[in-house]
JSON list of C-alpha atoms in Angstrom, two decimals:
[
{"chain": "A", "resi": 263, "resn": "UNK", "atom": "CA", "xyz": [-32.09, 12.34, -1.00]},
{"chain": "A", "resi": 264, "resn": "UNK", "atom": "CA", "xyz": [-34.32, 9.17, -0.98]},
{"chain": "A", "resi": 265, "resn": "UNK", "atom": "CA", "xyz": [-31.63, 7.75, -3.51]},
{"chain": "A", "resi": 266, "resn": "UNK", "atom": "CA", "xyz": [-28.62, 8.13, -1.14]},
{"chain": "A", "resi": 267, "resn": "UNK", "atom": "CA", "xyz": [-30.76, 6.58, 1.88]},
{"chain": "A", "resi": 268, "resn": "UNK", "atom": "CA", "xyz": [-31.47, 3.45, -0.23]},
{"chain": "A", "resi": 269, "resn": "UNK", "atom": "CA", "xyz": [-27.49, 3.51, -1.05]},
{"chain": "A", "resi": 270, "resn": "UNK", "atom": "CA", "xyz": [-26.81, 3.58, 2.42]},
{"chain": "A", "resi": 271, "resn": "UNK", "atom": "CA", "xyz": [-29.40, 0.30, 3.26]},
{"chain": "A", "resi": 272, "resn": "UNK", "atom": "CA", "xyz": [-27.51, -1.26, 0.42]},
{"chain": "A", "resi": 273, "resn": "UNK", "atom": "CA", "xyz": [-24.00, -0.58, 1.50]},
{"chain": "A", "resi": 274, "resn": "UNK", "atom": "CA", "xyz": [-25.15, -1.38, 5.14]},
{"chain": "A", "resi": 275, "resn": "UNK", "atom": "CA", "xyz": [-26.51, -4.62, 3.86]},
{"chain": "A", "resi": 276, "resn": "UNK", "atom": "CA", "xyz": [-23.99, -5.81, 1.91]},
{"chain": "A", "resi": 277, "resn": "UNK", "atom": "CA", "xyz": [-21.08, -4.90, 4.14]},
{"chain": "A", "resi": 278, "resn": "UNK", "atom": "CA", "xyz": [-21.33, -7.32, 6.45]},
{"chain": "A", "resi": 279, "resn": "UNK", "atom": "CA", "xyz": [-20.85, -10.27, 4.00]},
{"chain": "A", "resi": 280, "resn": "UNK", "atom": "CA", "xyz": [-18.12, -8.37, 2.67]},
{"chain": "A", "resi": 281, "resn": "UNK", "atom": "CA", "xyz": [-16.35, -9.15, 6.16]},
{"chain": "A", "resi": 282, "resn": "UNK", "atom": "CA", "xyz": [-17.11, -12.16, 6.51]},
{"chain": "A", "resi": 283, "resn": "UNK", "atom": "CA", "xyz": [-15.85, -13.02, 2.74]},
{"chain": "A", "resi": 284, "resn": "UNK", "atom": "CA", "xyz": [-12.57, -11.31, 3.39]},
{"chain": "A", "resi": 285, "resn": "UNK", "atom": "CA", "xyz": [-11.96, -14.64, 5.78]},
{"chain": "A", "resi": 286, "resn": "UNK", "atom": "CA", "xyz": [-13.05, -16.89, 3.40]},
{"chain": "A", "resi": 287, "resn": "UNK", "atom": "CA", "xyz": [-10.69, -20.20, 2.75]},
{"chain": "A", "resi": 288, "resn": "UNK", "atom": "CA", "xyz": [-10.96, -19.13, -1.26]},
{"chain": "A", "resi": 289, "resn": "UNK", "atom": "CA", "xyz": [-8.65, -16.63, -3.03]},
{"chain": "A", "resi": 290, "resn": "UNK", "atom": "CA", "xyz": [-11.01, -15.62, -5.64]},
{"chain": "A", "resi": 291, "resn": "UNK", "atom": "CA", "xyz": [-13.89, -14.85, -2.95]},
{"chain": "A", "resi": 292, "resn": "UNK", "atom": "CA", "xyz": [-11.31, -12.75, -0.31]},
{"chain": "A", "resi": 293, "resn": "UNK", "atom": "CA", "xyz": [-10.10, -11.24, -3.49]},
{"chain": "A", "resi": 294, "resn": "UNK", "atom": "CA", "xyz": [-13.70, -10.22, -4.85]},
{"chain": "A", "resi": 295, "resn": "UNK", "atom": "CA", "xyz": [-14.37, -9.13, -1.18]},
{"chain": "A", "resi": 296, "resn": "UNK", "atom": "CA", "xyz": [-11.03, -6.96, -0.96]},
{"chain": "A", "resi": 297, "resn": "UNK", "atom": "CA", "xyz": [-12.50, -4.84, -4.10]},
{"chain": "A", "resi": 298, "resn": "UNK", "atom": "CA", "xyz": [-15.71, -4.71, -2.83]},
{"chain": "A", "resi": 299, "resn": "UNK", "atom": "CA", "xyz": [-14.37, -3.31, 0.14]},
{"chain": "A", "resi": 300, "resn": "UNK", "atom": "CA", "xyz": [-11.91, -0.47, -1.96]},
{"chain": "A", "resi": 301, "resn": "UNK", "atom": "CA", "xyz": [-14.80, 0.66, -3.84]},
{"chain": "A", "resi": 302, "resn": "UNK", "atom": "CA", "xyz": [-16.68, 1.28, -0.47]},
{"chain": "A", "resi": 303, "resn": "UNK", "atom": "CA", "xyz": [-13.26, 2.85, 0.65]},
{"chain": "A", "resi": 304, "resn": "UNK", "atom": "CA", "xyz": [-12.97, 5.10, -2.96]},
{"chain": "A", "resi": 305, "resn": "UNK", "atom": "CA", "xyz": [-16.58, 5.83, -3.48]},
{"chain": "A", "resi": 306, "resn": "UNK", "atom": "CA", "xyz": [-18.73, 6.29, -0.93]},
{"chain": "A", "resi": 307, "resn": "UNK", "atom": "CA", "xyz": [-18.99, 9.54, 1.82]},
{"chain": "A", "resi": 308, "resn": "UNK", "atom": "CA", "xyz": [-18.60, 9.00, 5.70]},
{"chain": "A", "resi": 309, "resn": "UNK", "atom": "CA", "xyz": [-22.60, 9.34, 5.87]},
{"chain": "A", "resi": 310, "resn": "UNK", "atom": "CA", "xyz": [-22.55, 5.57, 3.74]},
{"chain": "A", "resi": 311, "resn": "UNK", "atom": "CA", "xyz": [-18.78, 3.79, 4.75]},
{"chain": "A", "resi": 312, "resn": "UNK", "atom": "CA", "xyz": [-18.76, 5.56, 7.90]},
{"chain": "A", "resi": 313, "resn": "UNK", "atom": "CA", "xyz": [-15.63, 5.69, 10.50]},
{"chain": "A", "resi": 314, "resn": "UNK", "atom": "CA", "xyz": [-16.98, 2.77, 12.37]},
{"chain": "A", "resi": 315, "resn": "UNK", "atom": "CA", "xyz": [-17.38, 0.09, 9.19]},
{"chain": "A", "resi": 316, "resn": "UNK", "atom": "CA", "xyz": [-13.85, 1.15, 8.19]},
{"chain": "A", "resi": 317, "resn": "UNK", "atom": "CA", "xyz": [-12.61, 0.43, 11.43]},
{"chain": "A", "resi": 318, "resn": "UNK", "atom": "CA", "xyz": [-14.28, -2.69, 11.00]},
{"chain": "A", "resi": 319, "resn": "UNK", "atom": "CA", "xyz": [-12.92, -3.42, 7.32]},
{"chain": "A", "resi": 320, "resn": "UNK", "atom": "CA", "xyz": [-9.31, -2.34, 8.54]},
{"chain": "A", "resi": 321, "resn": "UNK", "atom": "CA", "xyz": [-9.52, -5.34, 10.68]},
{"chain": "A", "resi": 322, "resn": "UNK", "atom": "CA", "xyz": [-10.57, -7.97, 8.50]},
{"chain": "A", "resi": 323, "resn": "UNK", "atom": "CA", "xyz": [-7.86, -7.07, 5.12]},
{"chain": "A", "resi": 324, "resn": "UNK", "atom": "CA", "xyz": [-5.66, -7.16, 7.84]},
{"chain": "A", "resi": 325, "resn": "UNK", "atom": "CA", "xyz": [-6.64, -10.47, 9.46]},
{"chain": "A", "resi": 326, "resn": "UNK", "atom": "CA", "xyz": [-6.36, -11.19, 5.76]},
{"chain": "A", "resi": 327, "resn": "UNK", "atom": "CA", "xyz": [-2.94, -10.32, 5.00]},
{"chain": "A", "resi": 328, "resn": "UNK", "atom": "CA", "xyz": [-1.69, -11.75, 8.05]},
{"chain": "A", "resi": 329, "resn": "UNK", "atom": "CA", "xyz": [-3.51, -15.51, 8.04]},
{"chain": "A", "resi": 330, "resn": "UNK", "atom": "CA", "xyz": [-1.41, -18.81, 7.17]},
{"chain": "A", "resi": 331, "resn": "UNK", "atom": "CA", "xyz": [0.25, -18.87, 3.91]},
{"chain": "A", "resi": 332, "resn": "UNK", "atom": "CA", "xyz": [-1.68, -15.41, 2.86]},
{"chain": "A", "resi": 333, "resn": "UNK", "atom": "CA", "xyz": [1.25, -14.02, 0.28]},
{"chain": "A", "resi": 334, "resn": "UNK", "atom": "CA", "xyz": [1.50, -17.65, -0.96]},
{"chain": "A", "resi": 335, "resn": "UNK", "atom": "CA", "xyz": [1.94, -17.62, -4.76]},
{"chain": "A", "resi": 336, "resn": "UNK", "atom": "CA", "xyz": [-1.56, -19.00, -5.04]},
{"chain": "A", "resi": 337, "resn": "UNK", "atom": "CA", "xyz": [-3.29, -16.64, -2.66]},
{"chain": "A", "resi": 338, "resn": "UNK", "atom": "CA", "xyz": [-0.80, -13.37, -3.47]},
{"chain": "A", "resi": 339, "resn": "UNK", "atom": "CA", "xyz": [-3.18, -11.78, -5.66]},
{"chain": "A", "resi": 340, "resn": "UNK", "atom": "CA", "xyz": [-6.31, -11.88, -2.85]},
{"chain": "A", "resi": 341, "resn": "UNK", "atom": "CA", "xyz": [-3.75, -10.06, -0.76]},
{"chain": "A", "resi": 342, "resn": "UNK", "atom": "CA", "xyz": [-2.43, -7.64, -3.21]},
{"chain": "A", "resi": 343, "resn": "UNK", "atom": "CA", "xyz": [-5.76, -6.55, -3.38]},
{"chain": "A", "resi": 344, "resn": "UNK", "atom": "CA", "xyz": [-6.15, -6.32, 0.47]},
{"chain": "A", "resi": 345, "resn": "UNK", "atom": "CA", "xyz": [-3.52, -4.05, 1.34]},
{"chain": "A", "resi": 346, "resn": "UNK", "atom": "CA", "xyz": [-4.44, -1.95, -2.12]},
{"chain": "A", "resi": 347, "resn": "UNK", "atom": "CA", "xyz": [-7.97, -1.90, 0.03]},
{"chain": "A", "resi": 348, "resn": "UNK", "atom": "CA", "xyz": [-6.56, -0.91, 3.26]},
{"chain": "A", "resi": 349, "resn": "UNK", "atom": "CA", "xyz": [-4.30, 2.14, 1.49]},
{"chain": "A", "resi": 350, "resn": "UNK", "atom": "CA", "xyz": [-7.52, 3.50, 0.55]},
{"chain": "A", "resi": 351, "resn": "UNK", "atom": "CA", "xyz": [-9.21, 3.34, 3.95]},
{"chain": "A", "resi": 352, "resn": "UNK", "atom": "CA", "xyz": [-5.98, 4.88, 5.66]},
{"chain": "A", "resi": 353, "resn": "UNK", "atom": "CA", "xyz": [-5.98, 7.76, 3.01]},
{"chain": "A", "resi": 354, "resn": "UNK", "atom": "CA", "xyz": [-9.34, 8.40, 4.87]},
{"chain": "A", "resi": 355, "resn": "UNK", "atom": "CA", "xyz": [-9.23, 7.93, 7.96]},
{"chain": "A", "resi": 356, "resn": "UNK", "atom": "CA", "xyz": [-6.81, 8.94, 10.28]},
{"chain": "A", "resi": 357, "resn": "UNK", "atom": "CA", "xyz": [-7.17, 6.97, 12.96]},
{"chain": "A", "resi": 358, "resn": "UNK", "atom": "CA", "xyz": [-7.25, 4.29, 10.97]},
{"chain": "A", "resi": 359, "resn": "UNK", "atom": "CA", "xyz": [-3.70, 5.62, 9.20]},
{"chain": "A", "resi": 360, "resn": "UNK", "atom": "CA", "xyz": [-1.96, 5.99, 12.26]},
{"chain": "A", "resi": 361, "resn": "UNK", "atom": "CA", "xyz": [-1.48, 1.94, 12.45]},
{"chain": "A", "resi": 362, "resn": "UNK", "atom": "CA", "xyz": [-2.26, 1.02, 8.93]},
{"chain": "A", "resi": 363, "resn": "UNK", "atom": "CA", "xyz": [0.25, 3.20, 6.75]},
{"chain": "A", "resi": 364, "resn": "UNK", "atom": "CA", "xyz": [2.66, 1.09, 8.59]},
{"chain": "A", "resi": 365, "resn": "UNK", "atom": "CA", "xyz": [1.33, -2.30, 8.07]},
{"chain": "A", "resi": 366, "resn": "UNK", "atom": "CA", "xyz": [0.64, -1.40, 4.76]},
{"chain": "A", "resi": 367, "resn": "UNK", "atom": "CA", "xyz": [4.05, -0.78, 3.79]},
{"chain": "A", "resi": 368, "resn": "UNK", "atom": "CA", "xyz": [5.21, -3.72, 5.50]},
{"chain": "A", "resi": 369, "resn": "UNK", "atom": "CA", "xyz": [3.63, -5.73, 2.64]},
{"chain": "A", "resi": 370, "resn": "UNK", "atom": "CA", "xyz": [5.53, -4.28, -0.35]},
{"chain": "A", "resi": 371, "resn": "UNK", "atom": "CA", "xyz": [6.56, -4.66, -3.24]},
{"chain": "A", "resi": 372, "resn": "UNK", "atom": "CA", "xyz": [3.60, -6.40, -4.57]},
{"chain": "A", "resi": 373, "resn": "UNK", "atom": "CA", "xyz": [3.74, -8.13, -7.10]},
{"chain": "A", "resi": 374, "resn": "UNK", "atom": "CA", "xyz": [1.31, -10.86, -7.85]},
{"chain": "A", "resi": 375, "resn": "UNK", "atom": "CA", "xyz": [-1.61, -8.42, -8.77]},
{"chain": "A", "resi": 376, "resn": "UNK", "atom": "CA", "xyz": [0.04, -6.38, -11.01]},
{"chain": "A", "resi": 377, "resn": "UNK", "atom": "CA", "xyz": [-2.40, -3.58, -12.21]},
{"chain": "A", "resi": 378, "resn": "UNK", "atom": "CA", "xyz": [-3.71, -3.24, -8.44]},
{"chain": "A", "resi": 379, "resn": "UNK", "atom": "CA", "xyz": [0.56, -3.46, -7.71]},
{"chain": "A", "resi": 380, "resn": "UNK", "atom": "CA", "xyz": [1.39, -0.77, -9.92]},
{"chain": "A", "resi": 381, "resn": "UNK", "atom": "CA", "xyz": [-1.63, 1.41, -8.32]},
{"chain": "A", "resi": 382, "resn": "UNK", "atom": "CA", "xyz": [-0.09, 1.09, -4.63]},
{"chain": "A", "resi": 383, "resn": "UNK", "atom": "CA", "xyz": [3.42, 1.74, -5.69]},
{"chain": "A", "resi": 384, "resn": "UNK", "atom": "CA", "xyz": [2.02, 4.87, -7.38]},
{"chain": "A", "resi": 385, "resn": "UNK", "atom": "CA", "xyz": [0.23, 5.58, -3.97]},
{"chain": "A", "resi": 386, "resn": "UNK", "atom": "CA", "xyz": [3.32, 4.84, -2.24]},
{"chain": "A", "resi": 387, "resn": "UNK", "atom": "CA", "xyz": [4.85, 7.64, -4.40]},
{"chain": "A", "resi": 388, "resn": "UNK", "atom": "CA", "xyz": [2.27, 10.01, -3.50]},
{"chain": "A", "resi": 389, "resn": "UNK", "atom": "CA", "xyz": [2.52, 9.17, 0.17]},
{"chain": "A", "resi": 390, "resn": "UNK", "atom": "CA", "xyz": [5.93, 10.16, 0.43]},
{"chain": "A", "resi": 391, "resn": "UNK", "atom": "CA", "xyz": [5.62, 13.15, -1.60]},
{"chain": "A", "resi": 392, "resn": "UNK", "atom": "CA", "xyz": [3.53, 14.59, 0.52]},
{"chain": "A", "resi": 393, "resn": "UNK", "atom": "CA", "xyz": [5.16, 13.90, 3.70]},
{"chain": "A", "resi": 394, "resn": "UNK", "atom": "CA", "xyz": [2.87, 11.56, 4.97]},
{"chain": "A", "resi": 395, "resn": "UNK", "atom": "CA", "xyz": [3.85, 11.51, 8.86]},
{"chain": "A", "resi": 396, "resn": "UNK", "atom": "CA", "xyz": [1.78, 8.31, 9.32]},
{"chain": "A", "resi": 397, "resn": "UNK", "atom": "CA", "xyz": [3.89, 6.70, 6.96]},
{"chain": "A", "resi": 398, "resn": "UNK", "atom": "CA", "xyz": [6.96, 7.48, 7.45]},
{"chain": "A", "resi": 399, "resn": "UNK", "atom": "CA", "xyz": [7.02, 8.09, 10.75]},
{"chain": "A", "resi": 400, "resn": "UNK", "atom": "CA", "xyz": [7.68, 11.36, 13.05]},
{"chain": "A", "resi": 401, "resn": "UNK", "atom": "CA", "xyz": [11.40, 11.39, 12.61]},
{"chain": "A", "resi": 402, "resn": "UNK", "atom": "CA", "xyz": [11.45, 9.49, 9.25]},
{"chain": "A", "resi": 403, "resn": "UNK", "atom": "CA", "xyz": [12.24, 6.18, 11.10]},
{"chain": "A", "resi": 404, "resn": "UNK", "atom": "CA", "xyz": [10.24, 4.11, 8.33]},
{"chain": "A", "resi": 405, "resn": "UNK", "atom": "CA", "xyz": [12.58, 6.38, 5.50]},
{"chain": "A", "resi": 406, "resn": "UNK", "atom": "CA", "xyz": [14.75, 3.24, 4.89]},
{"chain": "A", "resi": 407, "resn": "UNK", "atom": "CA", "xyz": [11.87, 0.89, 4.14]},
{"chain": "A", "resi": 408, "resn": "UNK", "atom": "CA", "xyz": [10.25, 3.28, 1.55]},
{"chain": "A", "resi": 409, "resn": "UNK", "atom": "CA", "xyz": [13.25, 3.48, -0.08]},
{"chain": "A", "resi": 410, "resn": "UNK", "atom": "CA", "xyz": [14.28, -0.26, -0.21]},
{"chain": "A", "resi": 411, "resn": "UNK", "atom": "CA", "xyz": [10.77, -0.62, -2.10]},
{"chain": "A", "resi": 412, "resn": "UNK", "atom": "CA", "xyz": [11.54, 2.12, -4.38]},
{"chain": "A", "resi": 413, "resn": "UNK", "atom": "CA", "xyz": [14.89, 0.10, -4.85]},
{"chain": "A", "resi": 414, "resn": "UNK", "atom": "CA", "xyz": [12.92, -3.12, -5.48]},
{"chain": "A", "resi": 415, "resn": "UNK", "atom": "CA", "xyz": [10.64, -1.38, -7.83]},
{"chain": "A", "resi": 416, "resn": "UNK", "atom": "CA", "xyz": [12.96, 0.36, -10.11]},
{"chain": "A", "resi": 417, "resn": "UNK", "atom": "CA", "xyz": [13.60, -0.99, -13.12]},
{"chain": "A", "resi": 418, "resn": "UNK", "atom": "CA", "xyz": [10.68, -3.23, -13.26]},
{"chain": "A", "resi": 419, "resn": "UNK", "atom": "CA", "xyz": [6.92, -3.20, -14.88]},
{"chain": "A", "resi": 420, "resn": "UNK", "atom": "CA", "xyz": [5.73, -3.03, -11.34]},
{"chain": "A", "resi": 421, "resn": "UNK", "atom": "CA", "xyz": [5.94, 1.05, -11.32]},
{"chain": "A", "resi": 422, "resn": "UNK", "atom": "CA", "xyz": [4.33, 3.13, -14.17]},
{"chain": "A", "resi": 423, "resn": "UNK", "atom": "CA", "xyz": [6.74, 4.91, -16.05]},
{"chain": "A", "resi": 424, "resn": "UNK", "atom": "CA", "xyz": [5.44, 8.35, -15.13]},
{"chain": "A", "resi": 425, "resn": "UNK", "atom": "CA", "xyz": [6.73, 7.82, -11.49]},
{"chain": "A", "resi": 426, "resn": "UNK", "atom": "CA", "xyz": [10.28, 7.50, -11.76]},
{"chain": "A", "resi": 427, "resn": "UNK", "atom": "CA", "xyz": [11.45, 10.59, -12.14]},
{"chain": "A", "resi": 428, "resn": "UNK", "atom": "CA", "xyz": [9.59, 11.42, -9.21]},
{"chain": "A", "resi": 429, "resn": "UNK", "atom": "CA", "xyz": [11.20, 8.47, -7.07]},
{"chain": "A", "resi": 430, "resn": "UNK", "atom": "CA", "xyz": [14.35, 9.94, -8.79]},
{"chain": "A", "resi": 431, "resn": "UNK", "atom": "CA", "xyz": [13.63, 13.21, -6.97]},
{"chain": "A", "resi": 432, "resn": "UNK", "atom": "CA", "xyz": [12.41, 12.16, -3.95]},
{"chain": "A", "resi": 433, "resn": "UNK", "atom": "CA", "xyz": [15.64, 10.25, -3.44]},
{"chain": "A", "resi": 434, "resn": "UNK", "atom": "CA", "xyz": [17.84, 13.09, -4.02]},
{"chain": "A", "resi": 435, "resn": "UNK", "atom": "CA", "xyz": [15.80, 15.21, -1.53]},
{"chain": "A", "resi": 436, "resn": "UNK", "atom": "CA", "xyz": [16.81, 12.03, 0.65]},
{"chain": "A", "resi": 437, "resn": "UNK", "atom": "CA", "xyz": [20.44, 12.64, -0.45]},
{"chain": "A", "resi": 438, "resn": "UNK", "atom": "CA", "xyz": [20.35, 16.39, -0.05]},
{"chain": "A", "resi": 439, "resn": "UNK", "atom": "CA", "xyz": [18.57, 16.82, 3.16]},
{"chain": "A", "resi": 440, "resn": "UNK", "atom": "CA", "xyz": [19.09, 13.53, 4.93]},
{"chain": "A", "resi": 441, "resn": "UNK", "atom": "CA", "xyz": [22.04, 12.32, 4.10]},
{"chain": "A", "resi": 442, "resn": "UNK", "atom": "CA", "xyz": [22.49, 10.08, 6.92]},
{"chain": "A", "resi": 443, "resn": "UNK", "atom": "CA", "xyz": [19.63, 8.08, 6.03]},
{"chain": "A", "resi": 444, "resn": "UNK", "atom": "CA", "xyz": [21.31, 6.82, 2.89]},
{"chain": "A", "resi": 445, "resn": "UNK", "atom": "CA", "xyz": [25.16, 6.25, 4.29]},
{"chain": "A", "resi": 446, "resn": "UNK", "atom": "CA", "xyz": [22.90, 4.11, 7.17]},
{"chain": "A", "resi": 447, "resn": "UNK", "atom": "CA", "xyz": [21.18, 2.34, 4.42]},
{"chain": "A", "resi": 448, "resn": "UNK", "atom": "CA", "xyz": [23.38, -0.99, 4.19]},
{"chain": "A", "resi": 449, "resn": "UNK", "atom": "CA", "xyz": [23.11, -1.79, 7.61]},
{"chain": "A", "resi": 450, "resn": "UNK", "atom": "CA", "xyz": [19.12, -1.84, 7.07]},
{"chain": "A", "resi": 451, "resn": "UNK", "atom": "CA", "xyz": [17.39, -5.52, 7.44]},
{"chain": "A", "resi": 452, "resn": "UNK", "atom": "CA", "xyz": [15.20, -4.46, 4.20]},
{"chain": "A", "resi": 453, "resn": "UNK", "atom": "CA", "xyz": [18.48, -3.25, 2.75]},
{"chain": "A", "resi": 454, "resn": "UNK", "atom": "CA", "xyz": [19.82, -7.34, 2.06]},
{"chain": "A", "resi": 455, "resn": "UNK", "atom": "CA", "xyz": [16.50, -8.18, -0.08]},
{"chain": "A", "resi": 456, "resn": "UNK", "atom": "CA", "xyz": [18.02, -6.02, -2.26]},
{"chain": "A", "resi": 457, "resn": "UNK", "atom": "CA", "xyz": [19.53, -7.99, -5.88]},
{"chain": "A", "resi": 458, "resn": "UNK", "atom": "CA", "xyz": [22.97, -5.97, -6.97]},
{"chain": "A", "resi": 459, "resn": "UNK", "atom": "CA", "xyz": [20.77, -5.02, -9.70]},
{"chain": "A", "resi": 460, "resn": "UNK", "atom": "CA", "xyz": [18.27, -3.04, -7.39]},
{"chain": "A", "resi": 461, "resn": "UNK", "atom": "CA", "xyz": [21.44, -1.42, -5.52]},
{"chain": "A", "resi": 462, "resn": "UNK", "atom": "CA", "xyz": [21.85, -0.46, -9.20]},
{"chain": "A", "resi": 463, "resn": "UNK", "atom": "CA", "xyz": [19.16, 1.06, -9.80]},
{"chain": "A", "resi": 464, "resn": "UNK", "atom": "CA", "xyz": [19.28, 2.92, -6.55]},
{"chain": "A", "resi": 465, "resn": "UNK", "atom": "CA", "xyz": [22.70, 4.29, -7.56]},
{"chain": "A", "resi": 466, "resn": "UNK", "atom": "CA", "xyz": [21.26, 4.98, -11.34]},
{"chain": "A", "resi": 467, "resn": "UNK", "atom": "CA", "xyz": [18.60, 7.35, -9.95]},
{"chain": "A", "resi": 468, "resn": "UNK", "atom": "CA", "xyz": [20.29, 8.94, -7.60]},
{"chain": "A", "resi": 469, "resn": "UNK", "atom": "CA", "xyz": [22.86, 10.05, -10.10]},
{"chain": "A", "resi": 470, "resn": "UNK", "atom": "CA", "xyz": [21.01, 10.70, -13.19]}
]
């Protein structure tokens, strides 16, 4: 319809200061850019934030995330909302997904953003629930690092409520049908973030 054409010269106008305000030197401007950029990534069909703009935007939130001092406390939020950004673009893209699940879970927990935090972990969640190959990787190589976030996430306001049973679950799956991954799990790099009170929590929902 005439209507969705003049959405699309919007979008199409507006998206390129959206990339160039994702490398902006302010937090509150990358930040207001990374949202822009979600809603494009939540809202709009492939006709308006077509395959080649999210390309494009996959790019700059992760030029983002990677810059100088980018998950410094005082920039943390701009880049919560960045890799929040980018989890929406990978859920629809493929291409995109194949190197950007990764990277995205390279940057949790997060935790300076928290509602946008708590909306990632939750996607996290979903992710692994449905067997996200992208994600997780062919022969569940990236296993470990989901679940040292899960560990990391338990027993904090950083996960809704509503989750942890399900992280409860998908762990025991873990324990049931990969059992290996968990008895490897100490020798993990990701595995030494880990506070005795997150190895804890591990143990607490694998058991309960």
């Amino acid at each position: 319809s005439p209507a969705d054409g003049g959405w699309s010269r919007y979008i199409a106008g507006i998206f390129p200061a959206l990339l160039q305000y994702m490398g902006d030197e302010t937090t509150e401007v990358r930040q207001a850019a990374a949202y822009g950029i979600a809603m494009l990534g939540e809202r709009c069909n492939d006709a308006t934030f077509t395959e080649a703009m999210m390309q494009q935007a996959a790019q700059a939130l992760v030029l983002a995330v990677d810059a100088p001092g980018a998950w410094e406390e005082e920039h943390a939020s701009a880049s919560d909302n960045a890799i929040s950004a980018l989890g929406k673009i990978c859920k629809r893209s493929d291409a995109i997904g194949a190197v950007g699940w990764p990277r995205w879970l390279e940057a949790l927990p997060l935790r300076a953003d928290r509602e946008e935090a708590r909306h990632v972990h939750a996607t996290l969640c979903e992710q692994v629930e449905k067997s996200n190959t992208q994600l997780l990787g062919a022969n569940h190589e990236r296993l470990p690092d989901v679940i040292c976030v899960f560990g990391r996430l338990l027993g904090t306001d950083l996960i809704a409520d509503e989750y942890l049973p399900r992280i409860g679950h998908l762990l025991k799956q873990v324990h049931s049908g990969l059992p290996q991954v968990l008895q490897q799990l100490p020798s993990h790099p990701k595995f030494a973030l880990l506070s005795e009170e997150n190895r804890a929590e591990l143990e607490k929902a694998l058991s309960s």
